PDB file of C-alpha atoms in Angstrom:
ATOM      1  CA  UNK A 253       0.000   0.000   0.000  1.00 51.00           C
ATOM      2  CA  UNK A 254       1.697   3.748  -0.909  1.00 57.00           C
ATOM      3  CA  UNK A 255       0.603   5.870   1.244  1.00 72.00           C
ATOM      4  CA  UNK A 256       0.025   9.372  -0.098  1.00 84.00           C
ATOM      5  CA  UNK A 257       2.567  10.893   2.523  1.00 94.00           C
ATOM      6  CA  UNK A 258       5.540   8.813   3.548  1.00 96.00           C
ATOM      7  CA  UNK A 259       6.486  10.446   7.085  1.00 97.00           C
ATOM      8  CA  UNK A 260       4.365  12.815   8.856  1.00 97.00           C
ATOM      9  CA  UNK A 261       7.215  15.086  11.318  1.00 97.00           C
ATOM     10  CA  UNK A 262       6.036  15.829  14.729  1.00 96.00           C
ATOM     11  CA  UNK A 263       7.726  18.331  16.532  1.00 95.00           C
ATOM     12  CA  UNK A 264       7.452  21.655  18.814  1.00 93.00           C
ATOM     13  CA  UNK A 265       7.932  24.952  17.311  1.00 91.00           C
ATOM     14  CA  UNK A 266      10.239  25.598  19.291  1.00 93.00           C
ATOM     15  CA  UNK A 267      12.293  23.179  17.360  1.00 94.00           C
ATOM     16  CA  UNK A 268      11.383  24.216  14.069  1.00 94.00           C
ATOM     17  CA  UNK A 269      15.206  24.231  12.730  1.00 94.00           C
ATOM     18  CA  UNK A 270      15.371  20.578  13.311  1.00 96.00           C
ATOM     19  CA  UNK A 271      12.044  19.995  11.790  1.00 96.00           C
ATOM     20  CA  UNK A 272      12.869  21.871   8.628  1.00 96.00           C
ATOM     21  CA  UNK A 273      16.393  20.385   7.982  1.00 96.00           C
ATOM     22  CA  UNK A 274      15.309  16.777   8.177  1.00 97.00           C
ATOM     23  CA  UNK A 275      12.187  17.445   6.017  1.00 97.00           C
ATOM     24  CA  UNK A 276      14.416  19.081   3.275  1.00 96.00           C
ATOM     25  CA  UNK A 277      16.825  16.278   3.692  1.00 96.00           C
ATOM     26  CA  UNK A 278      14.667  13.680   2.938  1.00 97.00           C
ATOM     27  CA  UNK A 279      13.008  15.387   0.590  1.00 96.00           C
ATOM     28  CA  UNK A 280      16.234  15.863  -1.642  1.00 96.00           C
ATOM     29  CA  UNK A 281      17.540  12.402  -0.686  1.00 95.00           C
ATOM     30  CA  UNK A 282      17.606  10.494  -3.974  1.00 94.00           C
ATOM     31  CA  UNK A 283      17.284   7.039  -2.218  1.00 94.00           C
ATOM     32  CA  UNK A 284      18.877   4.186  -4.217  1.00 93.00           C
ATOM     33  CA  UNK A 285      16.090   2.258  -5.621  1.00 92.00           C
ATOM     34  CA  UNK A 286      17.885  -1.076  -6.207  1.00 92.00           C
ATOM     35  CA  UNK A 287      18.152  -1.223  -2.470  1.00 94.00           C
ATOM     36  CA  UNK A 288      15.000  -0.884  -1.507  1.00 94.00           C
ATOM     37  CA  UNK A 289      12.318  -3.577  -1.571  1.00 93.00           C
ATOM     38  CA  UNK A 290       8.786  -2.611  -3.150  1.00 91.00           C
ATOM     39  CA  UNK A 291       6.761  -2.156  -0.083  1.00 90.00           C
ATOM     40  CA  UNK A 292       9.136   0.238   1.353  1.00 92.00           C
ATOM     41  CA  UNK A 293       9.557   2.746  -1.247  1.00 92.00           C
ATOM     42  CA  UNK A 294       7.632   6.143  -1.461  1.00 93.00           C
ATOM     43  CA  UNK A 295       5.515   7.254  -4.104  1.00 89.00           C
ATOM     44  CA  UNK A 296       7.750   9.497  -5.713  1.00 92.00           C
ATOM     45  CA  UNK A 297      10.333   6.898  -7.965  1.00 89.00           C
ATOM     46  CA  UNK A 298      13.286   9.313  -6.661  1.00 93.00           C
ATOM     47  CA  UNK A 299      13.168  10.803  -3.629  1.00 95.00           C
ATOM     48  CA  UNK A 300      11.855  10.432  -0.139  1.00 95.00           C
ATOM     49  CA  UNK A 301       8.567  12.428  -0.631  1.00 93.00           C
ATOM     50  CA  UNK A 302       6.409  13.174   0.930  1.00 94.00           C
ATOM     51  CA  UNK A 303       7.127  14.506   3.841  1.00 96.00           C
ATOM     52  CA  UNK A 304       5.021  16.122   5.962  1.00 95.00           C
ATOM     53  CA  UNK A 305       5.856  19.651   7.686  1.00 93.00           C
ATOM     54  CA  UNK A 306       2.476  21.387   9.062  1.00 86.00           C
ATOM     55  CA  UNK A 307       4.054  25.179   8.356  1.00 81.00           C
ATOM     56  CA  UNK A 308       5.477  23.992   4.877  1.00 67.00           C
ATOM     57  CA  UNK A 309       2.278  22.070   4.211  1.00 55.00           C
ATOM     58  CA  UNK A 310      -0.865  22.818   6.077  1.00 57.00           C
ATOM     59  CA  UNK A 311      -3.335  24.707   4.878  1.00 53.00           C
ATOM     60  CA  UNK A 312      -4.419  26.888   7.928  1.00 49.00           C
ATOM     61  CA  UNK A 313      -1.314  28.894   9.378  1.00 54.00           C
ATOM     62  CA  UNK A 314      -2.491  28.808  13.222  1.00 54.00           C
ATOM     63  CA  UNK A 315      -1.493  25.814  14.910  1.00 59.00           C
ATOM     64  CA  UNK A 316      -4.848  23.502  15.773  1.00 66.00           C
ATOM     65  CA  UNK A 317      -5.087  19.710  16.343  1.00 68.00           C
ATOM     66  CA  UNK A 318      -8.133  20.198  13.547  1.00 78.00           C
ATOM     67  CA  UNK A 319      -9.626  17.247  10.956  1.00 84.00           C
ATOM     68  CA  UNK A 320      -7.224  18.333   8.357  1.00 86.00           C
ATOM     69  CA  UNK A 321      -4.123  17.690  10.221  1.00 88.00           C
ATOM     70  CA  UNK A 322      -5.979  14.050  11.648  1.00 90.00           C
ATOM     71  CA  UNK A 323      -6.393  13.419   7.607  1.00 91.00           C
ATOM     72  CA  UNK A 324      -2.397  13.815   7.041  1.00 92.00           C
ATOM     73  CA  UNK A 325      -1.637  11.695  10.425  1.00 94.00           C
ATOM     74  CA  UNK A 326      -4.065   9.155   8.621  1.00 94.00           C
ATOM     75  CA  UNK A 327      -2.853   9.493   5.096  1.00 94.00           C
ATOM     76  CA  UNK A 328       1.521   8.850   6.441  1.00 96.00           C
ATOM     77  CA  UNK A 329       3.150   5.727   6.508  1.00 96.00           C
ATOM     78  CA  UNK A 330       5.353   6.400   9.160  1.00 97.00           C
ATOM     79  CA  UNK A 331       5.489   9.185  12.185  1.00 97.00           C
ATOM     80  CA  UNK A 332       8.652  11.546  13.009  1.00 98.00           C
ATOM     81  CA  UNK A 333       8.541  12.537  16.417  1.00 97.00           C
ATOM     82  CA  UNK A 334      11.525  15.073  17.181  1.00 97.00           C
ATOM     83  CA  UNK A 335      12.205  14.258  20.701  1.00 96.00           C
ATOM     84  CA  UNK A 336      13.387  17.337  22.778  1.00 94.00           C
ATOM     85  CA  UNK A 337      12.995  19.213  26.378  1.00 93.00           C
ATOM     86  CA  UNK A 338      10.376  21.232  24.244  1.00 93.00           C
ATOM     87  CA  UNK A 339       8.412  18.190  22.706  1.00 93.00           C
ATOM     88  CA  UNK A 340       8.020  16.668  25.928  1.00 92.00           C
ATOM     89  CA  UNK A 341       5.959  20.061  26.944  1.00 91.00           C
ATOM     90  CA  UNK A 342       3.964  19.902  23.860  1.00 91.00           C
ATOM     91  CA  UNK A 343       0.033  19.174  23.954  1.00 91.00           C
ATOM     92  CA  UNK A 344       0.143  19.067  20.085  1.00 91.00           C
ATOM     93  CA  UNK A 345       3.057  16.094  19.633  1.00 93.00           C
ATOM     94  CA  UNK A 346       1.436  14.076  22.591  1.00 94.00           C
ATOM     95  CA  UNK A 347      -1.849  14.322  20.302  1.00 93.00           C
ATOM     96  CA  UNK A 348      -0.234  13.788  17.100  1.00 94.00           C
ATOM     97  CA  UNK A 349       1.639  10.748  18.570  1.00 95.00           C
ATOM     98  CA  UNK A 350      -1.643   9.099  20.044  1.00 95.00           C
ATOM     99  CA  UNK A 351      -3.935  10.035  17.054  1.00 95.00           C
ATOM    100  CA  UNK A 352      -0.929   8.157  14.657  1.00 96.00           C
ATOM    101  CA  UNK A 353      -0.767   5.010  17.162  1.00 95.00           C
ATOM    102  CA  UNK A 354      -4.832   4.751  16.905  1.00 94.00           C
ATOM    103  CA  UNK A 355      -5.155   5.247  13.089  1.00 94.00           C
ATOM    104  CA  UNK A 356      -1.950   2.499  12.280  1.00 94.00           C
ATOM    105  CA  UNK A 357      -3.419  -0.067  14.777  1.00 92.00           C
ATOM    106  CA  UNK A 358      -1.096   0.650  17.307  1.00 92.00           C
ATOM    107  CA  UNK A 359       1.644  -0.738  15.131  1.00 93.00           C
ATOM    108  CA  UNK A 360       5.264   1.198  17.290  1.00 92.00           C
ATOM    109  CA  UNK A 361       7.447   0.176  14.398  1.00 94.00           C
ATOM    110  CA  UNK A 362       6.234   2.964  12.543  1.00 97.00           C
ATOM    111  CA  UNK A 363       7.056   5.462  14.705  1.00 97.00           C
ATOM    112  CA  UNK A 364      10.840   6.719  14.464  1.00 97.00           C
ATOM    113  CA  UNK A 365      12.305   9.022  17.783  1.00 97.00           C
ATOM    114  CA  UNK A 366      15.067  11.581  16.788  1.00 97.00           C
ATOM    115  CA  UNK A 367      16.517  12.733  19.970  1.00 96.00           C
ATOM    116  CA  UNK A 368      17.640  16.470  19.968  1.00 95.00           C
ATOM    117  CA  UNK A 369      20.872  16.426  21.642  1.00 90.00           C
ATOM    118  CA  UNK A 370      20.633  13.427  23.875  1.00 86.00           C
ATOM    119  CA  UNK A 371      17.261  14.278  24.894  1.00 82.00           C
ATOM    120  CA  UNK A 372      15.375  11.381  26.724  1.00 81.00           C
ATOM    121  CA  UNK A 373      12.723  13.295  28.952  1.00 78.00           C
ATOM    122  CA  UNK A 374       9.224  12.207  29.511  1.00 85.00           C
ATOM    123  CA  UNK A 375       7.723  12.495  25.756  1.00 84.00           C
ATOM    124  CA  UNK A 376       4.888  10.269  25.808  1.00 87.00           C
ATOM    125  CA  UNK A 377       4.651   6.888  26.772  1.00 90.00           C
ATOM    126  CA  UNK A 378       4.837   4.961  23.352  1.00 91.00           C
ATOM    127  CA  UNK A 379       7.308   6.938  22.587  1.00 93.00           C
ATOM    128  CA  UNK A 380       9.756   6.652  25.605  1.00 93.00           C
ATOM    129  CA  UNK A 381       8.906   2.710  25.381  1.00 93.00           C
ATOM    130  CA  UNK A 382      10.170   2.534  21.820  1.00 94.00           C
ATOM    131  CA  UNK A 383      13.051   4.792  23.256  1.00 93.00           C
ATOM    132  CA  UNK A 384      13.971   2.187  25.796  1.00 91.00           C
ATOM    133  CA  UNK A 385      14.605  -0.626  23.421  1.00 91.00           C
ATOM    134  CA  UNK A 386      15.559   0.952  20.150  1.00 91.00           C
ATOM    135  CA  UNK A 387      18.734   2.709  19.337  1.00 91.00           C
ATOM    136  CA  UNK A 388      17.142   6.147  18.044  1.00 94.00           C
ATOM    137  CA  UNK A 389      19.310   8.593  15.877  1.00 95.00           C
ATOM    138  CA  UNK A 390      20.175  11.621  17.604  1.00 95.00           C
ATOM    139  CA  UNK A 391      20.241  15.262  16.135  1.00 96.00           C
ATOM    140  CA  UNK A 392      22.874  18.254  17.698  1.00 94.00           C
ATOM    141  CA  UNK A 393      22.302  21.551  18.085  1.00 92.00           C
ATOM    142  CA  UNK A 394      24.573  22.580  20.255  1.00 84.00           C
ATOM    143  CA  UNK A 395      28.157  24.048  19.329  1.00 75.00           C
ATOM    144  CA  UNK A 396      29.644  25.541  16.697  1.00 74.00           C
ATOM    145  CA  UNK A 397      27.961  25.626  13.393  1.00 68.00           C
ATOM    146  CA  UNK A 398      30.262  22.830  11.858  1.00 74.00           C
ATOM    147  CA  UNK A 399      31.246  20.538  14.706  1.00 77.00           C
ATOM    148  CA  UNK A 400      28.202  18.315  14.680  1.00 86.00           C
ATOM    149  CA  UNK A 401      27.864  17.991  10.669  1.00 87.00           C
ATOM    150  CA  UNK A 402      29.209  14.282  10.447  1.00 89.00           C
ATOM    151  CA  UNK A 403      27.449  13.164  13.476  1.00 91.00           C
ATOM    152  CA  UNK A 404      24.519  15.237  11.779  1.00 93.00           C
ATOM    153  CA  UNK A 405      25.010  12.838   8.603  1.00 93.00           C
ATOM    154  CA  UNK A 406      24.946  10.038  10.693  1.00 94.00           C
ATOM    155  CA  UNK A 407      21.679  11.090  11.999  1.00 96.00           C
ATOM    156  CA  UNK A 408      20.245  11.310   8.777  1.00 97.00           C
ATOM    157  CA  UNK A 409      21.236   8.603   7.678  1.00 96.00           C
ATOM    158  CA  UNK A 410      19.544   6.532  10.668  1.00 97.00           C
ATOM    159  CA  UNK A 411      16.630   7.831   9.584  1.00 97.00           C
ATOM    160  CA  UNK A 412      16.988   7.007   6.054  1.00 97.00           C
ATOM    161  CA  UNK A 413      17.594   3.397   7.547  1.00 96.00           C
ATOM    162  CA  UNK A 414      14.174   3.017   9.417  1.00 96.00           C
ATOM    163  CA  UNK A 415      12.152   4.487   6.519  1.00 96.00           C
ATOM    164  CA  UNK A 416      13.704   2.352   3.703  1.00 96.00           C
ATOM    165  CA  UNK A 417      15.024  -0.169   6.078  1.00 95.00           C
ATOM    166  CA  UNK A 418      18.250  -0.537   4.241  1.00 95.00           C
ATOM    167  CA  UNK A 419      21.686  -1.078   6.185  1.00 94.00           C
ATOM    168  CA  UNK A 420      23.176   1.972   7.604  1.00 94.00           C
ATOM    169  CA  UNK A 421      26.278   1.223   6.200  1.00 94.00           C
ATOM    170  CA  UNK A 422      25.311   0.430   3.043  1.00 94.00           C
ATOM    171  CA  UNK A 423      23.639   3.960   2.756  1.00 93.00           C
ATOM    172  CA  UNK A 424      26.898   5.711   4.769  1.00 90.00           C
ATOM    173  CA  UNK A 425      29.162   4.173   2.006  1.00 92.00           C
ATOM    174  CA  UNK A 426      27.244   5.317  -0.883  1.00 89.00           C
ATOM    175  CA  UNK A 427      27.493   8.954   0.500  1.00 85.00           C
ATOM    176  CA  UNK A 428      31.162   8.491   1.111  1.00 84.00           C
ATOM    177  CA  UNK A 429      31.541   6.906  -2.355  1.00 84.00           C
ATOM    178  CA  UNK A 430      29.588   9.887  -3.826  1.00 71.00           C
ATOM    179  CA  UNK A 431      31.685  12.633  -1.661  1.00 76.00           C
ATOM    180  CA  UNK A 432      34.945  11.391  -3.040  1.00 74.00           C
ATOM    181  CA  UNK A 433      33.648  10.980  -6.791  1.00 67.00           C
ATOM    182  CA  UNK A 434      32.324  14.470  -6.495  1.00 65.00           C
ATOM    183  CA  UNK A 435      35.781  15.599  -5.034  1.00 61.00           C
ATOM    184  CA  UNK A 436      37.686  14.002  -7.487  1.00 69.00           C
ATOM    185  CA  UNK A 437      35.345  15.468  -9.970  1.00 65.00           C
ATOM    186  CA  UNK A 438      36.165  18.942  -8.939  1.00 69.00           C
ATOM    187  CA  UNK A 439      39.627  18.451  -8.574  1.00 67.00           C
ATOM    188  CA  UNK A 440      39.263  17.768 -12.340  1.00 66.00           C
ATOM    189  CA  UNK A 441      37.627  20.466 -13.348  1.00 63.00           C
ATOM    190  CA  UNK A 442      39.965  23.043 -11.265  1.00 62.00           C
ATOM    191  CA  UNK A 443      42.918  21.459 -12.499  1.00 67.00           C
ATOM    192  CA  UNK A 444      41.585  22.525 -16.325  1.00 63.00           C
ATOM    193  CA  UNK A 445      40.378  25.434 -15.275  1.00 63.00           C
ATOM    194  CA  UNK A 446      43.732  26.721 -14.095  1.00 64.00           C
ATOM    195  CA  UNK A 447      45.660  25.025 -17.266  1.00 67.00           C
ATOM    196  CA  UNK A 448      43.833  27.652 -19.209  1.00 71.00           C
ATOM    197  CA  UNK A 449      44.233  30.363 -17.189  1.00 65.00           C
ATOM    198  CA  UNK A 450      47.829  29.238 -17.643  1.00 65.00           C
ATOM    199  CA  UNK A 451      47.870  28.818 -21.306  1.00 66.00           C
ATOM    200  CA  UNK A 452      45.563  31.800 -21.887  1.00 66.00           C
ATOM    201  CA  UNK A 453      48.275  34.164 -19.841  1.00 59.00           C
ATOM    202  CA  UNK A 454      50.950  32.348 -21.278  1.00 60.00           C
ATOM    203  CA  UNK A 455      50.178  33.049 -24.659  1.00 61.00           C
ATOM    204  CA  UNK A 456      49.399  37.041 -23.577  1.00 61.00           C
ATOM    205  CA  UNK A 457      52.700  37.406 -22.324  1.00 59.00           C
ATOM    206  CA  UNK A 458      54.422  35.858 -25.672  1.00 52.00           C
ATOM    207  CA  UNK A 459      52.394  37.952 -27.645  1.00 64.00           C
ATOM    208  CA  UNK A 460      52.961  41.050 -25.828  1.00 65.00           C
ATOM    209  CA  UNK A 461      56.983  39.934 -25.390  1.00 62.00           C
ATOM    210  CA  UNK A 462      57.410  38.247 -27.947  1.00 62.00           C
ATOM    211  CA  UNK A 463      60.424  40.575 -30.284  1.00 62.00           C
ATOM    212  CA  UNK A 464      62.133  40.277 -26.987  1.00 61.00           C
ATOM    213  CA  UNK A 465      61.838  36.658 -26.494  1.00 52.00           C
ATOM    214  CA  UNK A 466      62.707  36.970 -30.221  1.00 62.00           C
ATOM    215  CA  UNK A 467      65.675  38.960 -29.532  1.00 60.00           C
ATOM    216  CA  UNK A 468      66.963  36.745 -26.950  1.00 58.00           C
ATOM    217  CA  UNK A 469      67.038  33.574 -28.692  1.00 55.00           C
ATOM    218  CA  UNK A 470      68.886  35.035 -31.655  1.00 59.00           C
ATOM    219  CA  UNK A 471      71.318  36.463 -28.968  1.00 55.00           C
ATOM    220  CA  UNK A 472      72.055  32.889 -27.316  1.00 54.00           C
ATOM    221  CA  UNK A 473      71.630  31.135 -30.585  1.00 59.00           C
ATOM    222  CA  UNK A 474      74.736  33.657 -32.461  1.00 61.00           C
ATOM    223  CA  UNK A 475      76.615  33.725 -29.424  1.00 60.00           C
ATOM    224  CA  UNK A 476      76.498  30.069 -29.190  1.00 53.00           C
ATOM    225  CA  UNK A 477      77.723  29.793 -32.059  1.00 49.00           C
ATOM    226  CA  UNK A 478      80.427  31.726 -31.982  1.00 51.00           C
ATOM    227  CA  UNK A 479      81.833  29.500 -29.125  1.00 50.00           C
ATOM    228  CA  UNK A 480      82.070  26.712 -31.761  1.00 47.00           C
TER     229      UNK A 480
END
């Protein structure tokens, strides 16, 4: 069965910046279809879409546990909850997290937690069971900009795993594989780049020198041959 949207994201607003990054993540992942069996892959043939984000895709701006939002719980495969100090305050995840465990039969293996920074406070309790006994990716947002970004990857790339349940490694090599052909590609491409820029001032400088270098070579060349 495709469901029309693959993962619904749950989350406080106050975490919005996680929210956002995963969704647009996913969203531009393009997930290696010989990897992943039938049943598990989205609807779109190339990336993991859809994703759900109520500001990005709700209709209604204000924030309400209304019948639209239970339709796009209803319509997802699989739920997102972003686990953090400010989830665990949040009427509107606790909701969204028992409305999604109702409508899938109370099925727990479609529900994925992404701890923010370690977090492990009291979300809800389907949530902090599945917590308990699952090794759940974990997102940082604490730090410098760039000191997080690989353990970042590998947070993304958890999640990639319980969506299209294909082997974290397997997906983690691919991305490494790409990185260094895209590396190698651009070392390419400087490397011509600076051959002309080499050949183009090159040939300026023998144009604009060139009855000197002229000059020169006769000099050498006669002289040279007067030593004989």
């Amino acid at each position: 069965m495709h469901h029309k949207i693959f993962a619904f994201i749950s989350y406080s607003r106050k975490d919005i910046d996680v929210a956002r990054d995963i969704q647009r993540r996913l969203e531009k992942y393009p997930y290696p279809k010989n990897q992943v069996t039938e049943e598990r892959r989205p609807c779109n043939s190339d990336y993991i879409r859809r994703v759900f984000l109520d500001v990005t895709d709700l209709s209604a701006r204000e924030r309400k546990f209304t019948d639209e939002l239970k339709n796009k719980i209803a319509e997802a495969r699989y739920l997102i909850v972003i686990c953090s100090k400010n989830s665990a305050k949040s009427n509107y995840v606790k909701n969204e997290i028992e409305y999604f465990h109702q409508v899938h039969n109370q099925q727990p293996n479609l529900i994925l937690p992404v701890l923010v920074d370690e977090t492990r406070d009291n979300i809800y309790s389907i949530v902090d069971e599945i917590i308990s006994r699952r090794n759940c990716p974990v997102y940082f947002t604490t730090g410098k900009k760039d000191e997080h970004r690989l353990d970042n990857k590998y947070c993304f790339y958890h999640i990639v795993e319980f969506l299209l349940n294909v082997d974290f490694n397997v997906l983690f090599n691919r991305y490494m594989a790409y990185t260094k052909s895209r590396a190698r590609k651009r070392i390419i491409a400087l490397s011509v780049v600076f051959s002309i820029i080499l050949l183009t001032l090159g040939y300026g400088f023998y144009k604009k020198h060139r009855f000197l270098l002229y000059g020169i070579f006769h000099y050498y060349r006669n002289n040279a041959l007067l030593l004989c």
